[in-house]
Amino acid sequence: MPYTALQNLRIVMVETSHPGNIGSAARAMKTMGIKDLRLVTPRKPYSQETWALASGANDIVEQAKIVPTLPDALTDCQIVIGASARSERTLQWPQMDARECGEFIAERLVTQPIALVFGRERTGLTNEELDHCNTLVHIPMAFDFLSLNIAMAIQVLAYECATAMRLSSPTPSLGVIDADEALAPSQAMESFYTHLEQSMIETRFLDPENPRLLMRRMRRLFGRAEVTVSELNILRGMLAAFAGRKFQARD
Ligand code: SAH
């Protein structure tokens, strides 16, 4: 059954205020065969409403991982997609609609763990949180000044993913891919960004007093590139070589 491939999909909810929304989200996930829920510092403990709205999906709430920060929720994810209620931001991130997102995920999920990140009910995701995303997804709505309830946004995207998985090749490739050719995990990308920033500061290309949007633009560039493990090693080796050092893969 193709739905099992959705086991590689993680749903991340950031600082959710209403315990009921966590229950509804779990139910939305369960109906589409998604199990992995991660909660970044939920505002309130689970309440009666959580369990009432989870209905038959209590197991997903019980097994949800609670973590302090967004990067903690993303350590084992190779692609991170932020769900945004807004279709425009000051510095435009690459953006998909819900259908494109389902297809994008269906093409990659079998071999690459993917996270879909959802923001706070009132204020959504911050730009700093979006920096951790390779791309954004926006579910088009009739009116731009409205937003969907978070659990409903999860339901729509979960459905699009499940449908795209079902429609994609009847026997989705389970081919083992070379570990070096897998996408670099988020943690390795974070170490790279730190390395890149340090190198740019050392060479005075980046003025820490006036960084402007340079690092955000770099994240956008490399996020779009879907960097593999071997490519990341080249990038880190290059930075080290420019500084006259040798890069060890575990640096
Ligand atoms: N006023 C907030 C709305 C947040 S709604 C804002 O402007 O961001 C809570 C979360 O639900 C959002 O952060 C997003 O992850 C998800 N969401 C709501 N509507 C959405 C939409 N149309 N497309 C994608 N995600 C949506």
mmCIF file of C-alpha atoms and ligand atoms in Angstrom:
data_model
loop_
_atom_site.group_PDB
_atom_site.id
_atom_site.type_symbol
_atom_site.label_atom_id
_atom_site.label_comp_id
_atom_site.label_asym_id
_atom_site.label_seq_id
_atom_site.Cartn_x
_atom_site.Cartn_y
_atom_site.Cartn_z
ATOM 1 C CA MET A 1 0.000 0.000 0.000
ATOM 2 C CA PRO A 2 1.684 3.221 -1.179
ATOM 3 C CA TYR A 3 0.542 5.194 1.866
ATOM 4 C CA THR A 4 3.188 3.553 4.005
ATOM 5 C CA ALA A 5 5.771 5.725 2.248
ATOM 6 C CA LEU A 6 4.232 8.673 4.104
ATOM 7 C CA GLN A 7 5.958 7.305 7.187
ATOM 8 C CA ASN A 8 8.942 9.357 6.052
ATOM 9 C CA LEU A 9 6.921 12.551 6.358
ATOM 10 C CA ARG A 10 7.199 14.517 9.596
ATOM 11 C CA ILE A 11 4.626 17.104 10.627
ATOM 12 C CA VAL A 12 6.108 19.845 12.803
ATOM 13 C CA MET A 13 3.874 22.296 14.709
ATOM 14 C CA VAL A 14 5.608 25.344 16.166
ATOM 15 C CA GLU A 15 4.372 26.806 19.479
ATOM 16 C CA THR A 16 0.777 25.725 19.005
ATOM 17 C CA SER A 17 -1.553 27.606 21.394
ATOM 18 C CA HIS A 18 -4.709 25.508 21.349
ATOM 19 C CA PRO A 19 -4.383 21.937 22.652
ATOM 20 C CA GLY A 20 -7.463 21.055 20.559
ATOM 21 C CA ASN A 21 -5.573 21.857 17.362
ATOM 22 C CA ILE A 22 -2.969 19.235 18.233
ATOM 23 C CA GLY A 23 -5.725 16.621 18.505
ATOM 24 C CA SER A 24 -7.315 17.704 15.204
ATOM 25 C CA ALA A 25 -3.911 17.674 13.510
ATOM 26 C CA ALA A 26 -3.257 14.123 14.741
ATOM 27 C CA ARG A 27 -6.596 13.008 13.322
ATOM 28 C CA ALA A 28 -5.875 14.710 9.975
ATOM 29 C CA MET A 29 -2.521 12.929 9.838
ATOM 30 C CA LYS A 30 -3.880 9.524 10.795
ATOM 31 C CA THR A 31 -6.594 9.615 8.122
ATOM 32 C CA MET A 32 -3.859 9.986 5.489
ATOM 33 C CA GLY A 33 -1.383 7.464 6.941
ATOM 34 C CA ILE A 34 1.079 9.943 8.468
ATOM 35 C CA LYS A 35 2.401 9.137 11.934
ATOM 36 C CA ASP A 36 5.336 11.327 12.877
ATOM 37 C CA LEU A 37 4.226 14.448 14.789
ATOM 38 C CA ARG A 38 6.753 16.811 16.351
ATOM 39 C CA LEU A 39 5.753 19.680 18.609
ATOM 40 C CA VAL A 40 8.066 22.618 19.177
ATOM 41 C CA THR A 41 7.276 24.058 22.641
ATOM 42 C CA PRO A 42 3.474 23.770 22.587
ATOM 43 C CA ARG A 43 1.945 26.630 24.599
ATOM 44 C CA LYS A 44 -0.338 24.495 26.792
ATOM 45 C CA PRO A 45 -0.348 20.897 27.975
ATOM 46 C CA TYR A 46 -2.757 18.482 26.328
ATOM 47 C CA SER A 47 -6.351 18.992 27.475
ATOM 48 C CA GLN A 48 -9.608 17.080 27.222
ATOM 49 C CA GLU A 49 -10.123 18.839 23.907
ATOM 50 C CA THR A 50 -6.929 17.330 22.531
ATOM 51 C CA TRP A 51 -8.165 13.799 23.121
ATOM 52 C CA ALA A 52 -11.739 14.566 22.018
ATOM 53 C CA LEU A 53 -10.565 16.017 18.714
ATOM 54 C CA ALA A 54 -7.883 13.369 18.144
ATOM 55 C CA SER A 55 -10.711 10.850 18.099
ATOM 56 C CA GLY A 56 -9.085 7.613 16.857
ATOM 57 C CA ALA A 57 -5.625 9.186 16.608
ATOM 58 C CA ASN A 58 -4.585 9.177 20.277
ATOM 59 C CA ASP A 59 -1.529 7.087 19.418
ATOM 60 C CA ILE A 60 -0.141 9.905 17.278
ATOM 61 C CA VAL A 61 -0.496 12.425 20.113
ATOM 62 C CA GLU A 62 0.982 9.973 22.627
ATOM 63 C CA GLN A 63 3.999 9.324 20.417
ATOM 64 C CA ALA A 64 4.503 12.980 19.397
ATOM 65 C CA LYS A 65 8.004 14.252 20.162
ATOM 66 C CA ILE A 66 8.131 17.498 22.104
ATOM 67 C CA VAL A 67 11.284 19.526 21.410
ATOM 68 C CA PRO A 68 12.492 22.978 22.502
ATOM 69 C CA THR A 69 13.437 24.512 19.134
ATOM 70 C CA LEU A 70 12.682 24.086 15.446
ATOM 71 C CA PRO A 71 16.210 22.842 14.541
ATOM 72 C CA ASP A 72 15.740 20.104 17.194
ATOM 73 C CA ALA A 73 12.685 18.913 15.276
ATOM 74 C CA LEU A 74 14.563 18.856 11.970
ATOM 75 C CA THR A 75 17.823 17.050 12.733
ATOM 76 C CA ASP A 76 16.956 13.934 10.698
ATOM 77 C CA CYS A 77 15.081 15.695 7.866
ATOM 78 C CA GLN A 78 16.644 16.280 4.486
ATOM 79 C CA ILE A 79 14.025 18.579 3.002
ATOM 80 C CA VAL A 80 12.100 21.144 5.044
ATOM 81 C CA ILE A 81 8.941 22.781 3.707
ATOM 82 C CA GLY A 82 7.304 25.653 5.602
ATOM 83 C CA ALA A 83 3.531 26.055 5.328
ATOM 84 C CA SER A 84 2.673 29.726 5.054
ATOM 85 C CA ALA A 85 -0.739 31.381 5.202
ATOM 86 C CA ARG A 86 0.720 34.327 3.339
ATOM 87 C CA SER A 87 1.572 34.247 -0.328
ATOM 88 C CA GLU A 88 4.137 37.051 -0.151
ATOM 89 C CA ARG A 89 7.142 37.844 2.031
ATOM 90 C CA THR A 90 9.682 40.663 1.843
ATOM 91 C CA LEU A 91 12.429 38.453 0.486
ATOM 92 C CA GLN A 92 10.602 35.882 -1.561
ATOM 93 C CA TRP A 93 11.269 32.275 -0.699
ATOM 94 C CA PRO A 94 10.562 29.728 -3.403
ATOM 95 C CA GLN A 95 6.899 28.792 -3.032
ATOM 96 C CA MET A 96 4.650 25.953 -4.184
ATOM 97 C CA ASP A 97 0.896 25.519 -4.014
ATOM 98 C CA ALA A 98 -0.634 22.518 -2.238
ATOM 99 C CA ARG A 99 -0.822 20.309 -5.331
ATOM 100 C CA GLU A 100 2.743 21.034 -6.407
ATOM 101 C CA CYS A 101 3.842 20.329 -2.857
ATOM 102 C CA GLY A 102 2.154 16.900 -2.892
ATOM 103 C CA GLU A 103 3.910 16.029 -6.145
ATOM 104 C CA PHE A 104 7.236 17.397 -4.934
ATOM 105 C CA ILE A 105 6.997 15.272 -1.789
ATOM 106 C CA ALA A 106 5.801 12.135 -3.615
ATOM 107 C CA GLU A 107 8.817 12.308 -5.927
ATOM 108 C CA ARG A 108 11.304 12.448 -3.085
ATOM 109 C CA LEU A 109 9.815 10.934 0.065
ATOM 110 C CA VAL A 110 10.731 7.305 -0.488
ATOM 111 C CA THR A 111 14.423 8.089 -0.172
ATOM 112 C CA GLN A 112 14.465 11.394 1.713
ATOM 113 C CA PRO A 113 12.785 12.234 5.017
ATOM 114 C CA ILE A 114 10.790 15.457 4.619
ATOM 115 C CA ALA A 115 9.351 17.836 7.227
ATOM 116 C CA LEU A 116 6.276 20.005 6.751
ATOM 117 C CA VAL A 117 6.426 22.855 9.260
ATOM 118 C CA PHE A 118 3.350 24.738 10.514
ATOM 119 C CA GLY A 119 3.386 28.041 12.390
ATOM 120 C CA ARG A 120 1.616 29.583 15.352
ATOM 121 C CA GLU A 121 -2.136 30.091 15.082
ATOM 122 C CA ARG A 122 -1.894 33.865 15.424
ATOM 123 C CA THR A 123 1.442 34.805 13.945
ATOM 124 C CA GLY A 124 2.582 31.910 11.752
ATOM 125 C CA LEU A 125 6.326 31.271 11.267
ATOM 126 C CA THR A 126 9.048 33.885 11.850
ATOM 127 C CA ASN A 127 11.583 34.738 9.135
ATOM 128 C CA GLU A 128 14.258 33.037 11.261
ATOM 129 C CA GLU A 129 12.189 29.845 11.221
ATOM 130 C CA LEU A 130 11.683 30.176 7.469
ATOM 131 C CA ASP A 131 15.471 30.291 7.140
ATOM 132 C CA HIS A 132 15.414 26.596 8.030
ATOM 133 C CA CYS A 133 13.049 25.814 5.143
ATOM 134 C CA ASN A 134 14.166 24.876 1.630
ATOM 135 C CA THR A 135 10.884 26.053 0.220
ATOM 136 C CA LEU A 136 7.389 27.203 1.227
ATOM 137 C CA VAL A 137 3.928 25.908 0.480
ATOM 138 C CA HIS A 138 0.853 28.093 0.370
ATOM 139 C CA ILE A 139 -2.684 26.717 -0.024
ATOM 140 C CA PRO A 140 -4.416 29.248 -2.275
ATOM 141 C CA MET A 141 -7.549 30.727 -0.677
ATOM 142 C CA ALA A 142 -10.404 32.908 -1.923
ATOM 143 C CA PHE A 143 -9.256 35.826 0.234
ATOM 144 C CA ASP A 144 -5.641 36.609 1.048
ATOM 145 C CA PHE A 145 -6.547 38.263 4.354
ATOM 146 C CA LEU A 146 -7.828 34.934 5.755
ATOM 147 C CA SER A 147 -5.913 31.884 6.891
ATOM 148 C CA LEU A 148 -6.905 28.267 7.369
ATOM 149 C CA ASN A 149 -7.178 26.659 10.749
ATOM 150 C CA ILE A 150 -3.830 24.917 11.258
ATOM 151 C CA ALA A 151 -5.283 21.392 11.448
ATOM 152 C CA MET A 152 -7.228 22.026 8.248
ATOM 153 C CA ALA A 153 -4.052 23.210 6.525
ATOM 154 C CA ILE A 154 -2.402 19.959 7.689
ATOM 155 C CA GLN A 155 -5.368 17.977 6.341
ATOM 156 C CA VAL A 156 -5.214 19.616 2.911
ATOM 157 C CA LEU A 157 -1.470 19.066 2.540
ATOM 158 C CA ALA A 158 -1.640 15.528 3.932
ATOM 159 C CA TYR A 159 -4.351 14.715 1.403
ATOM 160 C CA GLU A 160 -2.352 16.179 -1.476
ATOM 161 C CA CYS A 161 0.688 14.139 -0.436
ATOM 162 C CA ALA A 162 -1.342 10.928 -0.094
ATOM 163 C CA THR A 163 -3.003 11.496 -3.461
ATOM 164 C CA ALA A 164 0.256 12.284 -5.230
ATOM 165 C CA MET A 165 1.832 9.156 -3.695
ATOM 166 C CA ARG A 166 -1.083 7.068 -4.912
ATOM 167 C CA LEU A 167 -0.958 8.531 -8.419
ATOM 168 C CA SER A 168 2.803 8.282 -8.727
ATOM 169 C CA SER A 169 4.261 5.098 -10.192
ATOM 170 C CA PRO A 170 2.346 2.055 -8.875
ATOM 171 C CA THR A 171 5.572 0.632 -7.512
ATOM 172 C CA PRO A 172 7.386 3.666 -6.141
ATOM 173 C CA SER A 173 11.099 3.101 -6.446
ATOM 174 C CA LEU A 174 12.530 1.643 -3.281
ATOM 175 C CA GLY A 175 15.919 1.631 -5.018
ATOM 176 C CA VAL A 176 18.761 1.980 -2.597
ATOM 177 C CA ILE A 177 20.545 5.197 -3.389
ATOM 178 C CA ASP A 178 24.195 5.825 -2.776
ATOM 179 C CA ALA A 179 24.491 7.500 0.665
ATOM 180 C CA ASP A 180 26.730 10.199 -0.850
ATOM 181 C CA GLU A 181 24.046 11.031 -3.363
ATOM 182 C CA ALA A 182 21.339 11.460 -0.706
ATOM 183 C CA LEU A 183 20.432 15.035 0.192
ATOM 184 C CA ALA A 184 22.547 16.493 2.974
ATOM 185 C CA PRO A 185 20.633 16.444 6.294
ATOM 186 C CA SER A 186 19.515 19.720 7.801
ATOM 187 C CA GLN A 187 22.112 19.554 10.608
ATOM 188 C CA ALA A 188 24.960 19.244 8.078
ATOM 189 C CA MET A 189 23.543 22.215 6.146
ATOM 190 C CA GLU A 190 23.488 24.242 9.386
ATOM 191 C CA SER A 191 27.193 23.468 9.993
ATOM 192 C CA PHE A 192 27.897 24.526 6.410
ATOM 193 C CA TYR A 193 26.075 27.855 6.864
ATOM 194 C CA THR A 194 28.084 28.530 10.031
ATOM 195 C CA HIS A 195 31.310 27.677 8.165
ATOM 196 C CA LEU A 196 30.311 29.855 5.193
ATOM 197 C CA GLU A 197 29.425 32.793 7.425
ATOM 198 C CA GLN A 198 32.733 32.540 9.322
ATOM 199 C CA SER A 199 34.675 32.397 6.042
ATOM 200 C CA MET A 200 32.866 35.416 4.693
ATOM 201 C CA ILE A 201 33.576 37.335 7.894
ATOM 202 C CA GLU A 202 37.255 36.298 7.927
ATOM 203 C CA THR A 203 37.701 37.464 4.337
ATOM 204 C CA ARG A 204 35.747 40.649 5.140
ATOM 205 C CA PHE A 205 33.242 39.851 2.445
ATOM 206 C CA LEU A 206 30.596 39.983 5.170
ATOM 207 C CA ASP A 207 30.584 42.798 7.695
ATOM 208 C CA PRO A 208 29.033 41.381 10.910
ATOM 209 C CA GLU A 209 28.067 44.944 11.861
ATOM 210 C CA ASN A 210 26.065 45.252 8.677
ATOM 211 C CA PRO A 211 25.181 41.720 7.515
ATOM 212 C CA ARG A 212 22.114 42.822 5.540
ATOM 213 C CA LEU A 213 20.352 39.821 3.975
ATOM 214 C CA LEU A 214 23.473 38.029 2.805
ATOM 215 C CA MET A 215 23.127 34.851 4.889
ATOM 216 C CA ARG A 216 19.403 34.657 4.219
ATOM 217 C CA ARG A 217 20.111 34.892 0.491
ATOM 218 C CA MET A 218 22.780 32.201 0.790
ATOM 219 C CA ARG A 219 20.305 29.925 2.579
ATOM 220 C CA ARG A 220 17.765 30.566 -0.127
ATOM 221 C CA LEU A 221 20.313 29.755 -2.838
ATOM 222 C CA PHE A 222 21.587 26.521 -1.278
ATOM 223 C CA GLY A 223 18.115 25.527 -0.109
ATOM 224 C CA ARG A 224 16.934 25.695 -3.705
ATOM 225 C CA ALA A 225 19.895 23.654 -4.890
ATOM 226 C CA GLU A 226 18.987 20.478 -2.931
ATOM 227 C CA VAL A 227 22.625 19.891 -1.991
ATOM 228 C CA THR A 228 23.758 16.257 -1.703
ATOM 229 C CA VAL A 229 26.192 14.840 0.882
ATOM 230 C CA SER A 230 29.017 14.659 -1.680
ATOM 231 C CA GLU A 231 28.334 18.209 -2.914
ATOM 232 C CA LEU A 232 28.322 19.502 0.636
ATOM 233 C CA ASN A 233 31.703 17.865 1.240
ATOM 234 C CA ILE A 234 33.043 19.690 -1.820
ATOM 235 C CA LEU A 235 31.663 23.017 -0.598
ATOM 236 C CA ARG A 236 33.138 22.554 2.883
ATOM 237 C CA GLY A 237 36.432 21.321 1.413
ATOM 238 C CA MET A 238 36.553 24.427 -0.780
ATOM 239 C CA LEU A 239 35.925 26.782 2.129
ATOM 240 C CA ALA A 240 38.620 25.021 4.150
ATOM 241 C CA ALA A 241 41.047 25.139 1.200
ATOM 242 C CA PHE A 242 40.456 28.879 0.710
ATOM 243 C CA ALA A 243 41.476 29.300 4.344
ATOM 244 C CA GLY A 244 44.514 27.017 3.857
ATOM 245 C CA ARG A 245 43.033 24.235 5.979
ATOM 246 C CA LYS A 246 41.947 20.666 5.325
ATOM 247 C CA PHE A 247 38.261 19.774 5.841
ATOM 248 C CA GLN A 248 37.414 16.527 7.699
ATOM 249 C CA ALA A 249 33.896 15.266 6.971
ATOM 250 C CA ARG A 250 33.036 15.290 10.691
ATOM 251 C CA ASP A 251 34.052 18.969 11.292
HETATM 252 N N1 SAH B 1 -1.943 35.025 10.838
HETATM 253 C C1 SAH B 1 -1.081 33.918 10.636
HETATM 254 C C2 SAH B 1 -1.926 32.715 10.350
HETATM 255 C C3 SAH B 1 -1.387 31.500 10.927
HETATM 256 S S1 SAH B 1 -2.432 30.135 10.670
HETATM 257 C C4 SAH B 1 -0.116 34.223 9.487
HETATM 258 O O1 SAH B 1 -0.334 35.202 8.794
HETATM 259 O O2 SAH B 1 0.855 33.518 9.267
HETATM 260 C C5 SAH B 1 -1.429 28.865 11.411
HETATM 261 C C6 SAH B 1 -0.612 28.057 10.461
HETATM 262 O O3 SAH B 1 -1.477 27.291 9.615
HETATM 263 C C7 SAH B 1 0.280 28.835 9.510
HETATM 264 O O4 SAH B 1 1.497 29.230 10.106
HETATM 265 C C8 SAH B 1 0.491 27.811 8.394
HETATM 266 O O5 SAH B 1 1.516 26.906 8.763
HETATM 267 C C9 SAH B 1 -0.852 27.094 8.348
HETATM 268 N N2 SAH B 1 -1.722 27.688 7.309
HETATM 269 C C10 SAH B 1 -2.863 28.397 7.481
HETATM 270 N N3 SAH B 1 -3.381 28.778 6.295
HETATM 271 C C11 SAH B 1 -2.536 28.298 5.342
HETATM 272 C C12 SAH B 1 -2.506 28.352 3.922
HETATM 273 N N4 SAH B 1 -3.434 28.975 3.215
HETATM 274 N N5 SAH B 1 -1.488 27.739 3.275
HETATM 275 C C13 SAH B 1 -0.518 27.083 3.969
HETATM 276 N N6 SAH B 1 -0.490 27.003 5.315
HETATM 277 C C14 SAH B 1 -1.489 27.592 5.997
#
